[in-house]
PDB file of C-alpha atoms in Angstrom:
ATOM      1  CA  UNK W   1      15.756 -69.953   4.733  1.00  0.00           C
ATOM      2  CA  UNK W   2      14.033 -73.455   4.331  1.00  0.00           C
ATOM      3  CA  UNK W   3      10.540 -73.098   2.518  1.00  0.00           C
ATOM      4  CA  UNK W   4       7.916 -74.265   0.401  1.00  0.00           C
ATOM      5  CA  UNK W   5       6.334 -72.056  -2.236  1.00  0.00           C
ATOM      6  CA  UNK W   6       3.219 -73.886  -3.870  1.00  0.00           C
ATOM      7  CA  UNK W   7       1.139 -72.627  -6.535  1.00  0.00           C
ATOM      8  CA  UNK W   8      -1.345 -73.387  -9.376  1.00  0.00           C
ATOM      9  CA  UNK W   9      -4.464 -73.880  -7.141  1.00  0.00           C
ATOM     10  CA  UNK W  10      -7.297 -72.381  -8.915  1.00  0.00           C
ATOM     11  CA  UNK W  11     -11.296 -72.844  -9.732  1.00  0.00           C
ATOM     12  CA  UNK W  12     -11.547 -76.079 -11.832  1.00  0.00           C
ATOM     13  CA  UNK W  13     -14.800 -77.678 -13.108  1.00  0.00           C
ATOM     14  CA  UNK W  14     -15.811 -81.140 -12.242  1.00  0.00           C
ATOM     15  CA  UNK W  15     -14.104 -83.339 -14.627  1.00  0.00           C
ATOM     16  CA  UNK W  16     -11.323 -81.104 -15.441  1.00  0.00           C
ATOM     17  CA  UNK W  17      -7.410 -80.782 -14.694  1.00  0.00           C
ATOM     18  CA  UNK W  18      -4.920 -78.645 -12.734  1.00  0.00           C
ATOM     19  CA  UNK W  19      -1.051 -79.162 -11.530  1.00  0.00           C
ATOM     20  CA  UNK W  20       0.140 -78.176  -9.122  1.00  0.00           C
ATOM     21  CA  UNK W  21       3.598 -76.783  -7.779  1.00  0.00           C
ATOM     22  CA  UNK W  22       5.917 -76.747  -4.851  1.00  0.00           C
ATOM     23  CA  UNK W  23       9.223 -74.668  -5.179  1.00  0.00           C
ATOM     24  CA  UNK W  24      11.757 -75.582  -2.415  1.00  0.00           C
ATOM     25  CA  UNK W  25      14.606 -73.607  -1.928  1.00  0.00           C
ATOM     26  CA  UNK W  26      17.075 -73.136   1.311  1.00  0.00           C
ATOM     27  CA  UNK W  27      17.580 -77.021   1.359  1.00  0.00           C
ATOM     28  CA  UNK W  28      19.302 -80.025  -0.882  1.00  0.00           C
ATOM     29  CA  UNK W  29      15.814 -80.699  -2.102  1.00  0.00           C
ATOM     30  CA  UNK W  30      16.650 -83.905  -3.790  1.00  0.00           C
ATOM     31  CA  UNK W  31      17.862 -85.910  -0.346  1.00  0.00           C
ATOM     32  CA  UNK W  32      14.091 -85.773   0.882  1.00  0.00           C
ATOM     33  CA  UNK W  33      10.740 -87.392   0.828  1.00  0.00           C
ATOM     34  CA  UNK W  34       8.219 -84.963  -0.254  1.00  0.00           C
ATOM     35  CA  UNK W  35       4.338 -85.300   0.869  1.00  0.00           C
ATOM     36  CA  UNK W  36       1.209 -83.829  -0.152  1.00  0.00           C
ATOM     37  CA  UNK W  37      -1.562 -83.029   2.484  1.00  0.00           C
ATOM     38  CA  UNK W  38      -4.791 -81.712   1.953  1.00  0.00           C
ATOM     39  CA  UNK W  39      -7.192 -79.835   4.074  1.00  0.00           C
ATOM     40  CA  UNK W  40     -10.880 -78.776   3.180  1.00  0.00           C
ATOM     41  CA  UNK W  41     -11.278 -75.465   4.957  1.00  0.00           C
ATOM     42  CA  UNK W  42     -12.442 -76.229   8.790  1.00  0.00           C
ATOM     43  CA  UNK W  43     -12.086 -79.938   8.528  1.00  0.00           C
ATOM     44  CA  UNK W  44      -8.781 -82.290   9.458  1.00  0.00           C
ATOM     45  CA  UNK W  45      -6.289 -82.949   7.486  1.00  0.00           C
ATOM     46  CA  UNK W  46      -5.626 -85.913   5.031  1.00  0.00           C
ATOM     47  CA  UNK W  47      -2.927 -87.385   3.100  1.00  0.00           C
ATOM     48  CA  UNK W  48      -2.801 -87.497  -0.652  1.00  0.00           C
ATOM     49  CA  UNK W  49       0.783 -88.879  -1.072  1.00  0.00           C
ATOM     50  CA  UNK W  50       4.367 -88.797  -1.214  1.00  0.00           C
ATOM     51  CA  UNK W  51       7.309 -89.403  -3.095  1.00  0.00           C
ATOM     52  CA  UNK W  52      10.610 -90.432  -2.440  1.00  0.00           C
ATOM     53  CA  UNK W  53      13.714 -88.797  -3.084  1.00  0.00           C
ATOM     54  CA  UNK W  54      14.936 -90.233  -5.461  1.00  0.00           C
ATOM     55  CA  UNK W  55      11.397 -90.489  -7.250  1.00  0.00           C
ATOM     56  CA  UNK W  56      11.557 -94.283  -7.590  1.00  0.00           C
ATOM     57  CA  UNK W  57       8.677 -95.176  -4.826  1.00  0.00           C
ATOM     58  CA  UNK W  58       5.554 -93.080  -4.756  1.00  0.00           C
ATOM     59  CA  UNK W  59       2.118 -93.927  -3.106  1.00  0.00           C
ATOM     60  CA  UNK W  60      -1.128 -92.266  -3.193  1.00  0.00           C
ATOM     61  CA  UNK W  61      -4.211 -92.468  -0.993  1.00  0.00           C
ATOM     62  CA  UNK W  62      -6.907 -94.910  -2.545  1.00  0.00           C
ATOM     63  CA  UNK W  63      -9.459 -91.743  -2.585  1.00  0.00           C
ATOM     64  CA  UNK W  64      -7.342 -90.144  -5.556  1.00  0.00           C
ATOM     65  CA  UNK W  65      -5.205 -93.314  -7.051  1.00  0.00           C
ATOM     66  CA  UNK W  66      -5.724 -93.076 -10.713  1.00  0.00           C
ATOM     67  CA  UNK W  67      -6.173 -89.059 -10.856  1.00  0.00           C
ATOM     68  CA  UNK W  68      -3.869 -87.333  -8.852  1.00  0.00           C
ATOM     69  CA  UNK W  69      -0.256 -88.477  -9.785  1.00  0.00           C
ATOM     70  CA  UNK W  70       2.679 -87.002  -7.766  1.00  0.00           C
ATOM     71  CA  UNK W  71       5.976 -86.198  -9.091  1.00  0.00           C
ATOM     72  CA  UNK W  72       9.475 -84.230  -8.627  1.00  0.00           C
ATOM     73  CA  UNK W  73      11.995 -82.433 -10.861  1.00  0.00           C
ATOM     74  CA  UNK W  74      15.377 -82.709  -8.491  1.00  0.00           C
ATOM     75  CA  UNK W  75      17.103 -80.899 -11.068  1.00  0.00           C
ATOM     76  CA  UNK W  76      14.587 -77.701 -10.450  1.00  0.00           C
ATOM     77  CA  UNK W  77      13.760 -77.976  -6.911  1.00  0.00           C
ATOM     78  CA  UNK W  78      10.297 -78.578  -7.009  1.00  0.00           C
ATOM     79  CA  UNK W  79       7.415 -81.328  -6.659  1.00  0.00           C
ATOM     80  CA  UNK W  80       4.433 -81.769  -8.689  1.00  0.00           C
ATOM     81  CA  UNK W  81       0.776 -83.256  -8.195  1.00  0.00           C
ATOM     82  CA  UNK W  82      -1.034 -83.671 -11.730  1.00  0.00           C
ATOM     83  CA  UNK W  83      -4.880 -83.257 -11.187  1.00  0.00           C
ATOM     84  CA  UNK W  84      -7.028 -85.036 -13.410  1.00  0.00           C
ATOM     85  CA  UNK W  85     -10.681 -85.988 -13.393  1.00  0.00           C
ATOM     86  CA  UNK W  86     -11.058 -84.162 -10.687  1.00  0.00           C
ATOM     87  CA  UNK W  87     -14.233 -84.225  -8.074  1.00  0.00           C
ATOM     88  CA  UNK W  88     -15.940 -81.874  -6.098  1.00  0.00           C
ATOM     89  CA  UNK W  89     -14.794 -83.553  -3.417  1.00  0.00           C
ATOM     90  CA  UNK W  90     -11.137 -82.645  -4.112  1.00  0.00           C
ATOM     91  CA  UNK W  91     -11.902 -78.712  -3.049  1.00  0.00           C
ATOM     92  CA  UNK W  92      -9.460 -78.057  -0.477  1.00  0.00           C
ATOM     93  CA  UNK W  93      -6.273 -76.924   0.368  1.00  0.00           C
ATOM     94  CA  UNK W  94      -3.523 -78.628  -0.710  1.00  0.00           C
ATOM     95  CA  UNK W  95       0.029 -78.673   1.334  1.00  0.00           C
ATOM     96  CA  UNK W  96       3.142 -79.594   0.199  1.00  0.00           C
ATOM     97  CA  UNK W  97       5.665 -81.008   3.140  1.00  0.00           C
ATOM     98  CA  UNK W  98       9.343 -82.124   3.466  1.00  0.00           C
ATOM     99  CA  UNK W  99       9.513 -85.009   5.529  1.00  0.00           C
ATOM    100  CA  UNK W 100      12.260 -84.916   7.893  1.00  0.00           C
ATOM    101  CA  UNK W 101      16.086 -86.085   7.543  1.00  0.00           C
ATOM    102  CA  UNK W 102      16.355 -90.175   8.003  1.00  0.00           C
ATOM    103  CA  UNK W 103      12.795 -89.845   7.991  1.00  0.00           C
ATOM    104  CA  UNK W 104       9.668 -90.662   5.472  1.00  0.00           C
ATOM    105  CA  UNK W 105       6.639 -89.102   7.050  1.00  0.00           C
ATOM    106  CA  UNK W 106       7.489 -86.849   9.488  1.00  0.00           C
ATOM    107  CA  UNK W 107       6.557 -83.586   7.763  1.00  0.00           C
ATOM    108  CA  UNK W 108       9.163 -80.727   9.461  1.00  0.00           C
ATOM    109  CA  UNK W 109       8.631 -77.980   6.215  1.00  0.00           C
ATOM    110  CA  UNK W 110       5.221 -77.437   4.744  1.00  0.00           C
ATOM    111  CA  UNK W 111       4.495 -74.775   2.858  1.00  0.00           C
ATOM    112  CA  UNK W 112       1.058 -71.949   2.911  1.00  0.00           C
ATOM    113  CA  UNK W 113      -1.000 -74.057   0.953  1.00  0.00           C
ATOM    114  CA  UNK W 114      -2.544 -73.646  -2.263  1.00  0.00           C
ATOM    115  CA  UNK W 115      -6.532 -73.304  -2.551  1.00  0.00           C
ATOM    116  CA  UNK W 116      -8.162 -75.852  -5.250  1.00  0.00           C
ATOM    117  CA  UNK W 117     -11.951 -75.624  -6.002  1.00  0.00           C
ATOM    118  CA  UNK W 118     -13.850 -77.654  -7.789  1.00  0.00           C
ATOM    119  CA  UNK W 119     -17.026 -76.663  -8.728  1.00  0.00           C
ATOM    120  CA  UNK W 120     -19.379 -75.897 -12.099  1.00  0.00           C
TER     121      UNK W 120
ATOM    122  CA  UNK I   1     -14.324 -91.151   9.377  1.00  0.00           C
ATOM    123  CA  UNK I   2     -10.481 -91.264  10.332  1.00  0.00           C
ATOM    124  CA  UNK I   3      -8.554 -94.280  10.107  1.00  0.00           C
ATOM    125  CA  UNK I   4      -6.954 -93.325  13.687  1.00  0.00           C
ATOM    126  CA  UNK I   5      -9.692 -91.870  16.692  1.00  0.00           C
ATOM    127  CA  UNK I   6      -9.339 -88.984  18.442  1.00  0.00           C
ATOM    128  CA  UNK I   7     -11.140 -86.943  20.802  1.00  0.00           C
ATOM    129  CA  UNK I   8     -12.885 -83.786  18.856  1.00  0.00           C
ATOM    130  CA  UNK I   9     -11.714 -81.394  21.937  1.00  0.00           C
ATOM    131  CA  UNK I  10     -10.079 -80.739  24.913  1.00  0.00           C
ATOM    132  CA  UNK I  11      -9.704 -77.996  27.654  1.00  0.00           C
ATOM    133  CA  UNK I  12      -7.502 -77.254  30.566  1.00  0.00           C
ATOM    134  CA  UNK I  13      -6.619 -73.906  32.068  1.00  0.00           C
ATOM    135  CA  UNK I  14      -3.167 -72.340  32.133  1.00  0.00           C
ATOM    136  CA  UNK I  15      -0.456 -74.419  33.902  1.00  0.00           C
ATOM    137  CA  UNK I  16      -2.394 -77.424  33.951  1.00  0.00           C
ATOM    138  CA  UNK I  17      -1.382 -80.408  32.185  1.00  0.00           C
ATOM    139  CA  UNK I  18      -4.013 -81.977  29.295  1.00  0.00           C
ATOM    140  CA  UNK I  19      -3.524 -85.337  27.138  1.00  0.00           C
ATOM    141  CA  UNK I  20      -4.989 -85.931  23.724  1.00  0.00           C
ATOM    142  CA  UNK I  21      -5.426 -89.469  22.724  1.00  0.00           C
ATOM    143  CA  UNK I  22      -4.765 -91.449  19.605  1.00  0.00           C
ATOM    144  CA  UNK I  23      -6.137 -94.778  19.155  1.00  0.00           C
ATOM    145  CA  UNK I  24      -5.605 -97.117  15.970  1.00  0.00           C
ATOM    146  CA  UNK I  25      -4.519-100.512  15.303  1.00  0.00           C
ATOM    147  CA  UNK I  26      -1.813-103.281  14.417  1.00  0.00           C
ATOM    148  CA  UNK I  27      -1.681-101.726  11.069  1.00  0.00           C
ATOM    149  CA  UNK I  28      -0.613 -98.326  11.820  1.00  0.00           C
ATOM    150  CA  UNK I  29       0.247 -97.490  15.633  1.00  0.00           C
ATOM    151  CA  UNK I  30       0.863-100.525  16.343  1.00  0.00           C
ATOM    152  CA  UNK I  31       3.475-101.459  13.803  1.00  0.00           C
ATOM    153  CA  UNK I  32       4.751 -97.943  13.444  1.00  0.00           C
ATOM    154  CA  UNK I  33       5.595 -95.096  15.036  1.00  0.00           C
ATOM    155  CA  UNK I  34       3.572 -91.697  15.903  1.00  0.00           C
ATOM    156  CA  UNK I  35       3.228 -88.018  14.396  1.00  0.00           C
ATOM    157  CA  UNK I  36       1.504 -85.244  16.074  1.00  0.00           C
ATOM    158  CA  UNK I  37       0.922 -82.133  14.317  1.00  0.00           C
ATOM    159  CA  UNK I  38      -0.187 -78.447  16.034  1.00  0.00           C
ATOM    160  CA  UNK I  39      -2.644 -76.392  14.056  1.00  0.00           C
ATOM    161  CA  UNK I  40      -2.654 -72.926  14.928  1.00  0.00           C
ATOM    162  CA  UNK I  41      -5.428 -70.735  13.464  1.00  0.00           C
ATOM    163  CA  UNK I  42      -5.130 -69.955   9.788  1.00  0.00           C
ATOM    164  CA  UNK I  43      -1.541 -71.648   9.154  1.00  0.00           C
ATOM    165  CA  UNK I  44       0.292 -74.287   8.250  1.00  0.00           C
ATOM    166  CA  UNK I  45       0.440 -77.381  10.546  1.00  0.00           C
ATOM    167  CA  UNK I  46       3.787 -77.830  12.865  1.00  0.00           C
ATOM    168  CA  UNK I  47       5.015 -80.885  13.612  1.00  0.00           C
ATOM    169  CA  UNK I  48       5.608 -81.388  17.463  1.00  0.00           C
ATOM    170  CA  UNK I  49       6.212 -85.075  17.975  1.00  0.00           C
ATOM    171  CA  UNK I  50       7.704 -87.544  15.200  1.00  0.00           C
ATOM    172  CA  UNK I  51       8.874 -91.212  16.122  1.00  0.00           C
ATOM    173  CA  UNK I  52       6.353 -91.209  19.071  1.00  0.00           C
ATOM    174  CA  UNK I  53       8.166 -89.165  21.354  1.00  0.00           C
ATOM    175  CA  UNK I  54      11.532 -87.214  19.528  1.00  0.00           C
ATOM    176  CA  UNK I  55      11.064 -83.784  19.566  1.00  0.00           C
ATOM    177  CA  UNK I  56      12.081 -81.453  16.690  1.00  0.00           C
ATOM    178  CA  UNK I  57      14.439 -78.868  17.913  1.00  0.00           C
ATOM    179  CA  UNK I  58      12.516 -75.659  19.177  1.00  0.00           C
ATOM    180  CA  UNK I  59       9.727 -77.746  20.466  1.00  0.00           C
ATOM    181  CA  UNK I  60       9.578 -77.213  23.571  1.00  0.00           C
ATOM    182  CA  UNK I  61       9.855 -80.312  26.477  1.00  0.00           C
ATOM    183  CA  UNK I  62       6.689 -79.159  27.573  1.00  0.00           C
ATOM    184  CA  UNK I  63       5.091 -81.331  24.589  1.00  0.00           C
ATOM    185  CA  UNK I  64       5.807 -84.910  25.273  1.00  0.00           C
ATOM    186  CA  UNK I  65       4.600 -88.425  22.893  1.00  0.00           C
ATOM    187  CA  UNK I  66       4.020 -91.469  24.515  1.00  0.00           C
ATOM    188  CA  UNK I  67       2.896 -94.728  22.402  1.00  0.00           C
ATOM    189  CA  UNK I  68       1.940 -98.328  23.886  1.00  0.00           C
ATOM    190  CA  UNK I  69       0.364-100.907  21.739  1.00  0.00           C
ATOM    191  CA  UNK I  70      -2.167 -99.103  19.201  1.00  0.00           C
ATOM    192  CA  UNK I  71      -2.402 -96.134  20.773  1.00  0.00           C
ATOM    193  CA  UNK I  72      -0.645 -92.815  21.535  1.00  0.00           C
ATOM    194  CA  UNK I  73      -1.130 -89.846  23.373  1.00  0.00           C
ATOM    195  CA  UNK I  74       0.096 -86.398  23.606  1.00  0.00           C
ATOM    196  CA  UNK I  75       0.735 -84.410  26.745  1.00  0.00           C
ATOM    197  CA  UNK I  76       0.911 -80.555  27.079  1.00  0.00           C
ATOM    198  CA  UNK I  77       2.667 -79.686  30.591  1.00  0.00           C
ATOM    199  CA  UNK I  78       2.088 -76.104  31.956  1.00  0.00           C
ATOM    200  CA  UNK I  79      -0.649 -74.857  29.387  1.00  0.00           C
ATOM    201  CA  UNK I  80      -0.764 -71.736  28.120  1.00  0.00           C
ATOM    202  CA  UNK I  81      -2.879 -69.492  26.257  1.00  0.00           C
ATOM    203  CA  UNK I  82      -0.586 -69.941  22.862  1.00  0.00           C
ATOM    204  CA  UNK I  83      -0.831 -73.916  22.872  1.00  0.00           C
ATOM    205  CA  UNK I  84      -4.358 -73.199  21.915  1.00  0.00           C
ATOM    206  CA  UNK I  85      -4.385 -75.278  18.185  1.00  0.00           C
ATOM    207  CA  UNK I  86      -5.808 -78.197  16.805  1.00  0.00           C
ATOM    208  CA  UNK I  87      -3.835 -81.322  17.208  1.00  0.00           C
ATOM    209  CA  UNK I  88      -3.354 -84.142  14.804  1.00  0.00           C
ATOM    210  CA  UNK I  89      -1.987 -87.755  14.994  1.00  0.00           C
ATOM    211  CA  UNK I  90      -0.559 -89.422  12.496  1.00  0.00           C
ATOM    212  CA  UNK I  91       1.362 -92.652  11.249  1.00  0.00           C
ATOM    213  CA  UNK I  92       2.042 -94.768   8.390  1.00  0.00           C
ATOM    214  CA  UNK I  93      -0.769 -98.005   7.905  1.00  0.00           C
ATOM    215  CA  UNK I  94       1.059-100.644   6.188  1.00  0.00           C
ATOM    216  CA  UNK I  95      -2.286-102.403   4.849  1.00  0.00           C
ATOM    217  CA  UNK I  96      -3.532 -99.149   3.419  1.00  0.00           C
ATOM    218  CA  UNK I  97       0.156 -98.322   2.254  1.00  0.00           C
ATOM    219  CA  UNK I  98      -0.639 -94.713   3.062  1.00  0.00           C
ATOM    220  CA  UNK I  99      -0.353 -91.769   5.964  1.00  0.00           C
ATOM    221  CA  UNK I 100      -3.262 -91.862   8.144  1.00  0.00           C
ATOM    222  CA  UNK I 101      -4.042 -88.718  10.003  1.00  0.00           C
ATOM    223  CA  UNK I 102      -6.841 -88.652  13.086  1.00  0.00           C
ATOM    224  CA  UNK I 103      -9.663 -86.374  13.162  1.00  0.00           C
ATOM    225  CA  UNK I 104      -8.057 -84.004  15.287  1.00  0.00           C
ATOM    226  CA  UNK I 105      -8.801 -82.332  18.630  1.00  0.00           C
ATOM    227  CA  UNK I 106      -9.316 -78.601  19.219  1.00  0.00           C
ATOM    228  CA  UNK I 107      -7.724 -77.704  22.457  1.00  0.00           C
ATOM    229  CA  UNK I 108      -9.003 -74.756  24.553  1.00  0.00           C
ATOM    230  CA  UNK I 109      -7.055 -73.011  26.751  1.00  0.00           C
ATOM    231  CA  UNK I 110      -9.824 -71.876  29.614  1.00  0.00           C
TER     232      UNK I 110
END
């Protein structure tokens, strides 16, 4: 079965740091683009960033450049989003997604989501 | 504020046919192609639509993309009850060199 797994979300004071994880299993994780989305409860969703298979290209929206930092381990099936500095504006619900074969954004596998809060 | 505009809801009864709108510019829509997303209550988002109008498999052809120029919209043929979900747009901007996502509209099945 194709899935996502993430974990490491937690209660975080302003300032502070967190990674998190995304396990894939039931797919040749390192032929695809990896995303990650976040979602304060109730509210839309919005794009932190992605990462490309191979790792090489990675971009991150402006909102978090410099503090959240995306990454992968191909050899253990699972993506990474380092948390520093982080804001109480980062409390939300953070998705990781597969984007689909032959494509880079097209998200086809997300996972349940993993619940960050930021607060003092 | 989302960098592409949607409508916050939308209604139709069951059977009818609804459209959501997307509207952006030369940077995303209208130099690349269109995502929509279905929200259903407490999950993960689906993805319904993906190079403006393909259709993942299992989708069914009731859910149809259409894009001209910088904007998009979705159609929902013979609603029912389960469509009921919030609906997202999305697409790459090439001046923001990131995935922009709309605001999303709730659609209500009457």
């Amino acid at each position: 079965e194709v899935q996502l797994v993430e974990s490491g979300g937690g209660l975080v004071q302003p300032g502070g740091s967190l990674r998190l994880y995304c396990a894939a299993s039931g797919f040749t994780f390192s032929t695809y683009w990896m995303h990650w989305v976040r979602q304060v409860p109730g509210k839309g969703l919005v794009w932190v960033s992605r990462i490309s298979s191979d790792e090489r290209i990675s971009s991150h929206a402006d909102s978090v450049k410099g503090r959240l930092t995306i990454s992968r381990d191909n050899a253990k099936n699972t993506l990474y989003l380092q948390m520093d500095s982080l804001k109480v504006e980062d409390t939300a619900v953070y998705y990781c997604a597969r984007a689909a074969s032959g494509t880079r954004n097209s998200l086809d596998v997300w996972g349940q989501g993993t619940m960050v809060t930021v607060s003092s | 504020q989302s960098v592409l505009t949607q409508p916050p809801s939308a209604s139709g009864t069951p059977g009818q046919r609804v459209t959501i709108s997307c509207s952006g510019s030369s940077s995303n829509i209208g130099s690349n192609s269109v995502i929509w997303y279905q929200q259903l209550p407490g999950a993960a988002p689906k993805l319904l639509i993906y190079r403006s109008n393909q259709r993942p498999s299992g989708v069914p052809d009731r859910f149809s993309g259409s894009k001209s120029g910088t904007s998009a919209s979705l159609a929902i043929s013979g609603l029912q009850s389960a469509d009921e979900a919030d609906y997202y747009c999305a697409a790459w901007d090439d001046s923001l060199n990131g995935v922009v996502f709309g605001g999303g509209t709730k659609l209500t099945v009457l």
